[in-house]
């Protein structure tokens, strides 16, 4: 029996991931997603395109057509999201180029208001190798601002100010990426690797993103100091923070 004065049940923490292409959330934030999910948190991935034109070269070389490739990438991404413990939603907005639009941004506002994220993950501002990633960044940030505004129409409650983390681009130095947060993903590394292996269309990246996790792990250990009892091989993901961290004490 529910007591009339019982406090409302606190919903689990919510993470929203906004990505341009079907594989992006796996390579760049699969560890962060798996960690949150392993704690019982809710993770929603807003995947704006399937990466059907720009990030599916293997399938094109095999002679597949556009619709087949979209279906392949959707299936792969759904499997990967299930392995990580997240829900993925596709917007099929078309890649290469992904064009930022008011309509698509409005759809993201609805996702923000529905999921009420405590944390937002998306691409960094710059990527001179792939214009779709900055387009996704712009829409993710713009939708977050609009979703905060009581005057912006749409269903659902307005959101707070969830911290935003930019995940690591494929060409970090050229994209102005500097690790500001190193997240220890050692305990969910096997899960991330399994999710990566769902992406057969981009098999060439499995080894690369394994190496990157080792390298970021080495940097994490160097910055953590010797006494934290970290695993011999610590795996990590790097993030940037576009907005200031809020604190009551420096830690
Ligand atoms: Zn991408």
Short mmCIF file of C-alpha atoms and ligand atoms in Angstrom, two decimals:
data_model
loop_
_atom_site.label_atom_id
_atom_site.label_comp_id
_atom_site.label_asym_id
_atom_site.label_seq_id
_atom_site.Cartn_x
_atom_site.Cartn_y
_atom_site.Cartn_z
CA UNK A 1 0.00 0.00 0.00
CA UNK A 2 1.34 3.40 -0.94
CA UNK A 3 1.33 5.93 1.85
CA UNK A 4 -0.22 9.21 0.80
CA UNK A 5 2.73 11.16 2.16
CA UNK A 6 5.44 8.82 0.91
CA UNK A 7 8.11 10.69 -1.02
CA UNK A 8 8.06 10.11 -4.75
CA UNK A 9 10.54 7.43 -5.76
CA UNK A 10 13.75 8.96 -7.03
CA UNK A 11 14.28 8.01 -10.67
CA UNK A 12 17.67 6.54 -11.57
CA UNK A 13 20.33 8.93 -12.80
CA UNK A 14 19.98 9.59 -16.49
CA UNK A 15 22.67 10.02 -19.13
CA UNK A 16 21.95 11.37 -22.60
CA UNK A 17 24.44 10.72 -25.40
CA UNK A 18 24.05 12.70 -28.64
CA UNK A 19 26.06 11.34 -31.56
CA UNK A 20 26.27 11.96 -35.28
CA UNK A 21 26.77 8.36 -36.45
CA UNK A 22 25.91 4.81 -35.48
CA UNK A 23 29.39 3.85 -34.25
CA UNK A 24 30.42 7.02 -32.45
CA UNK A 25 28.95 6.18 -29.05
CA UNK A 26 30.75 2.85 -28.97
CA UNK A 27 34.30 4.00 -29.82
CA UNK A 28 34.27 7.24 -27.90
CA UNK A 29 32.00 6.69 -24.90
CA UNK A 30 31.24 2.96 -24.67
CA UNK A 31 33.06 2.72 -21.34
CA UNK A 32 31.22 5.68 -19.80
CA UNK A 33 27.92 4.24 -20.99
CA UNK A 34 28.66 0.74 -19.69
CA UNK A 35 29.79 2.14 -16.32
CA UNK A 36 26.60 4.14 -15.86
CA UNK A 37 24.44 1.21 -16.94
CA UNK A 38 26.30 -1.15 -14.59
CA UNK A 39 25.24 1.12 -11.71
CA UNK A 40 21.60 0.79 -12.72
CA UNK A 41 21.49 4.20 -14.37
CA UNK A 42 19.47 4.95 -17.48
CA UNK A 43 21.41 5.75 -20.65
CA UNK A 44 19.70 7.05 -23.79
CA UNK A 45 21.64 7.44 -27.03
CA UNK A 46 20.27 9.89 -29.59
CA UNK A 47 21.93 8.75 -32.81
CA UNK A 48 21.28 11.35 -35.49
CA UNK A 49 22.30 9.24 -38.51
CA UNK A 50 23.43 5.70 -39.28
CA UNK A 51 26.77 6.91 -40.67
CA UNK A 52 25.58 5.29 -43.85
CA UNK A 53 27.59 7.38 -46.30
CA UNK A 54 30.62 8.55 -44.37
CA UNK A 55 31.48 5.75 -41.97
CA UNK A 56 30.50 2.58 -43.84
CA UNK A 57 33.19 2.27 -46.50
CA UNK A 58 33.51 -1.51 -46.07
CA UNK A 59 29.82 -2.09 -46.86
CA UNK A 60 29.99 0.20 -49.92
CA UNK A 61 33.02 -1.71 -51.21
CA UNK A 62 31.03 -4.93 -50.77
CA UNK A 63 28.44 -3.53 -53.18
CA UNK A 64 25.62 -2.85 -50.70
CA UNK A 65 23.10 -0.12 -51.47
CA UNK A 66 22.13 2.79 -49.23
CA UNK A 67 19.08 1.18 -47.65
CA UNK A 68 20.94 -2.06 -46.97
CA UNK A 69 23.78 -0.16 -45.36
CA UNK A 70 21.43 1.81 -43.12
CA UNK A 71 19.83 -1.47 -42.02
CA UNK A 72 23.24 -3.04 -41.31
CA UNK A 73 24.40 -0.05 -39.29
CA UNK A 74 21.14 0.13 -37.35
CA UNK A 75 21.35 -3.54 -36.41
CA UNK A 76 24.99 -3.26 -35.38
CA UNK A 77 24.35 -0.17 -33.25
CA UNK A 78 21.31 -1.75 -31.58
CA UNK A 79 23.36 -4.80 -30.67
CA UNK A 80 26.20 -2.65 -29.35
CA UNK A 81 23.81 -0.50 -27.29
CA UNK A 82 22.22 -3.64 -25.82
CA UNK A 83 25.65 -4.96 -24.84
CA UNK A 84 26.42 -1.66 -23.11
CA UNK A 85 23.02 -1.60 -21.38
CA UNK A 86 21.69 1.49 -23.15
CA UNK A 87 18.73 2.44 -25.30
CA UNK A 88 19.52 3.83 -28.75
CA UNK A 89 17.14 6.00 -30.79
CA UNK A 90 17.77 6.77 -34.44
CA UNK A 91 16.78 9.99 -36.15
CA UNK A 92 17.84 9.00 -39.68
CA UNK A 93 18.69 12.62 -40.49
CA UNK A 94 21.15 11.71 -43.26
CA UNK A 95 24.94 11.94 -42.99
CA UNK A 96 27.66 13.41 -45.18
CA UNK A 97 26.52 16.01 -44.69
CA UNK A 98 24.52 16.03 -41.48
CA UNK A 99 22.82 19.42 -41.61
CA UNK A 100 21.92 21.17 -38.38
CA UNK A 101 18.26 22.17 -38.54
CA UNK A 102 15.61 23.66 -36.27
CA UNK A 103 13.43 20.57 -36.76
CA UNK A 104 16.10 18.12 -35.69
CA UNK A 105 17.11 20.35 -32.78
CA UNK A 106 13.46 20.43 -31.71
CA UNK A 107 13.35 16.63 -31.72
CA UNK A 108 16.37 16.66 -29.43
CA UNK A 109 14.66 19.13 -27.09
CA UNK A 110 11.87 16.58 -26.70
CA UNK A 111 14.43 13.89 -25.83
CA UNK A 112 16.07 16.16 -23.23
CA UNK A 113 12.74 16.93 -21.60
CA UNK A 114 11.67 13.30 -21.63
CA UNK A 115 14.93 11.83 -20.30
CA UNK A 116 15.82 14.68 -17.88
CA UNK A 117 19.55 13.94 -18.13
CA UNK A 118 21.95 14.32 -15.20
CA UNK A 119 24.87 14.04 -17.62
CA UNK A 120 25.21 14.81 -21.35
CA UNK A 121 27.86 13.32 -23.63
CA UNK A 122 28.50 14.57 -27.15
CA UNK A 123 31.13 15.44 -29.75
CA UNK A 124 33.57 18.34 -29.24
CA UNK A 125 33.14 21.64 -31.09
CA UNK A 126 35.80 21.04 -33.75
CA UNK A 127 36.59 18.20 -36.11
CA UNK A 128 38.23 19.33 -39.34
CA UNK A 129 38.01 15.76 -40.66
CA UNK A 130 34.27 15.29 -40.30
CA UNK A 131 31.72 18.12 -40.35
CA UNK A 132 28.93 15.89 -39.09
CA UNK A 133 30.49 15.74 -35.63
CA UNK A 134 30.52 19.53 -35.07
CA UNK A 135 26.95 19.68 -36.45
CA UNK A 136 25.87 17.14 -33.83
CA UNK A 137 27.70 19.16 -31.18
CA UNK A 138 25.89 22.37 -32.13
CA UNK A 139 22.47 20.74 -32.05
CA UNK A 140 23.17 18.90 -28.79
CA UNK A 141 24.18 22.15 -27.06
CA UNK A 142 21.42 24.23 -28.63
CA UNK A 143 18.75 21.69 -27.69
CA UNK A 144 20.05 21.62 -24.10
CA UNK A 145 19.63 25.40 -23.88
CA UNK A 146 16.15 25.37 -25.45
CA UNK A 147 15.04 22.49 -23.21
CA UNK A 148 15.93 24.68 -20.19
CA UNK A 149 13.69 27.54 -21.32
CA UNK A 150 10.16 27.55 -19.93
CA UNK A 151 9.07 29.66 -22.88
CA UNK A 152 10.17 27.09 -25.46
CA UNK A 153 7.11 25.04 -26.45
CA UNK A 154 6.90 21.28 -26.24
CA UNK A 155 5.90 18.39 -24.03
CA UNK A 156 7.55 17.57 -20.74
CA UNK A 157 9.17 19.54 -17.94
CA UNK A 158 12.07 21.88 -18.51
CA UNK A 159 15.49 20.50 -17.63
CA UNK A 160 18.18 21.69 -15.21
CA UNK A 161 21.77 22.30 -16.25
CA UNK A 162 23.27 18.84 -16.75
CA UNK A 163 27.07 18.91 -17.09
CA UNK A 164 28.30 18.26 -20.62
CA UNK A 165 31.28 16.07 -21.43
CA UNK A 166 32.88 16.02 -24.87
CA UNK A 167 34.17 12.60 -25.85
CA UNK A 168 37.41 12.06 -27.73
CA UNK A 169 37.42 12.62 -31.50
CA UNK A 170 39.28 10.32 -33.88
CA UNK A 171 41.97 12.95 -34.57
CA UNK A 172 42.28 14.51 -31.11
CA UNK A 173 45.21 16.90 -31.60
CA UNK A 174 43.87 18.34 -34.84
CA UNK A 175 40.44 18.77 -33.25
CA UNK A 176 41.75 20.78 -30.32
CA UNK A 177 41.08 17.94 -27.89
CA UNK A 178 42.91 17.90 -24.57
CA UNK A 179 41.99 15.35 -21.91
CA UNK A 180 40.43 17.13 -18.93
CA UNK A 181 38.72 14.12 -17.39
CA UNK A 182 40.14 10.60 -17.48
CA UNK A 183 37.48 8.02 -16.66
CA UNK A 184 38.60 4.62 -15.37
CA UNK A 185 36.67 2.06 -17.44
CA UNK A 186 38.76 -0.98 -16.47
CA UNK A 187 35.86 -2.80 -14.79
CA UNK A 188 33.68 -2.53 -17.91
CA UNK A 189 36.42 -2.86 -20.51
CA UNK A 190 35.31 -6.36 -21.59
CA UNK A 191 31.81 -4.98 -22.15
CA UNK A 192 33.13 -2.11 -24.27
CA UNK A 193 35.27 -4.47 -26.31
CA UNK A 194 32.22 -6.74 -26.90
CA UNK A 195 30.22 -3.72 -28.05
CA UNK A 196 33.04 -2.68 -30.41
CA UNK A 197 32.98 -6.18 -31.89
CA UNK A 198 29.30 -5.67 -32.81
CA UNK A 199 30.49 -3.10 -35.35
CA UNK A 200 31.67 -5.33 -38.17
CA UNK A 201 31.43 -2.45 -40.66
CA UNK A 202 34.30 -0.72 -38.85
CA UNK A 203 36.43 -3.68 -37.82
CA UNK A 204 39.60 -1.70 -38.56
CA UNK A 205 38.88 0.42 -35.47
CA UNK A 206 38.75 -2.37 -32.87
CA UNK A 207 42.50 -2.48 -32.30
CA UNK A 208 42.86 1.30 -32.54
CA UNK A 209 40.34 2.01 -29.77
CA UNK A 210 41.78 -0.76 -27.61
CA UNK A 211 45.22 0.87 -27.91
CA UNK A 212 43.74 4.28 -27.15
CA UNK A 213 42.08 2.97 -23.96
CA UNK A 214 45.43 1.55 -22.82
CA UNK A 215 47.17 4.87 -23.51
CA UNK A 216 44.55 6.93 -21.70
CA UNK A 217 44.76 4.40 -18.86
CA UNK A 218 48.51 4.99 -18.54
CA UNK A 219 47.84 8.72 -18.35
CA UNK A 220 45.13 8.17 -15.75
CA UNK A 221 47.53 6.22 -13.54
CA UNK A 222 50.23 8.88 -13.92
CA UNK A 223 47.78 11.55 -12.80
CA UNK A 224 46.21 9.48 -10.03
CA UNK A 225 49.42 8.79 -8.15
CA UNK A 226 50.73 5.46 -6.89
CA UNK A 227 48.42 4.66 -3.97
CA UNK A 228 45.03 4.11 -5.51
CA UNK A 229 45.42 0.37 -6.06
CA UNK A 230 44.69 0.65 -9.76
CA UNK A 231 44.79 -2.40 -12.00
CA UNK A 232 48.10 -3.16 -13.67
CA UNK A 233 46.49 -2.38 -17.00
CA UNK A 234 44.06 0.45 -16.41
CA UNK A 235 41.76 1.28 -19.31
CA UNK A 236 40.36 4.78 -19.65
CA UNK A 237 38.37 7.20 -21.78
CA UNK A 238 39.15 10.91 -22.03
CA UNK A 239 36.67 13.79 -22.00
CA UNK A 240 36.64 17.58 -22.11
CA UNK A 241 34.30 19.84 -20.13
CA UNK A 242 32.99 22.89 -21.98
CA UNK A 243 31.34 24.35 -18.88
CA UNK A 244 32.89 24.95 -15.45
CA UNK A 245 32.69 22.21 -12.87
CA UNK A 246 30.54 23.27 -9.92
CA UNK A 247 32.06 22.60 -6.49
CA UNK A 248 31.80 23.43 -2.80
CA UNK A 249 35.36 22.32 -2.21
CA UNK A 250 38.32 21.83 -4.47
CA UNK A 251 38.92 18.15 -5.06
ZN1 LIG B 1 31.17 9.71 -36.53
#
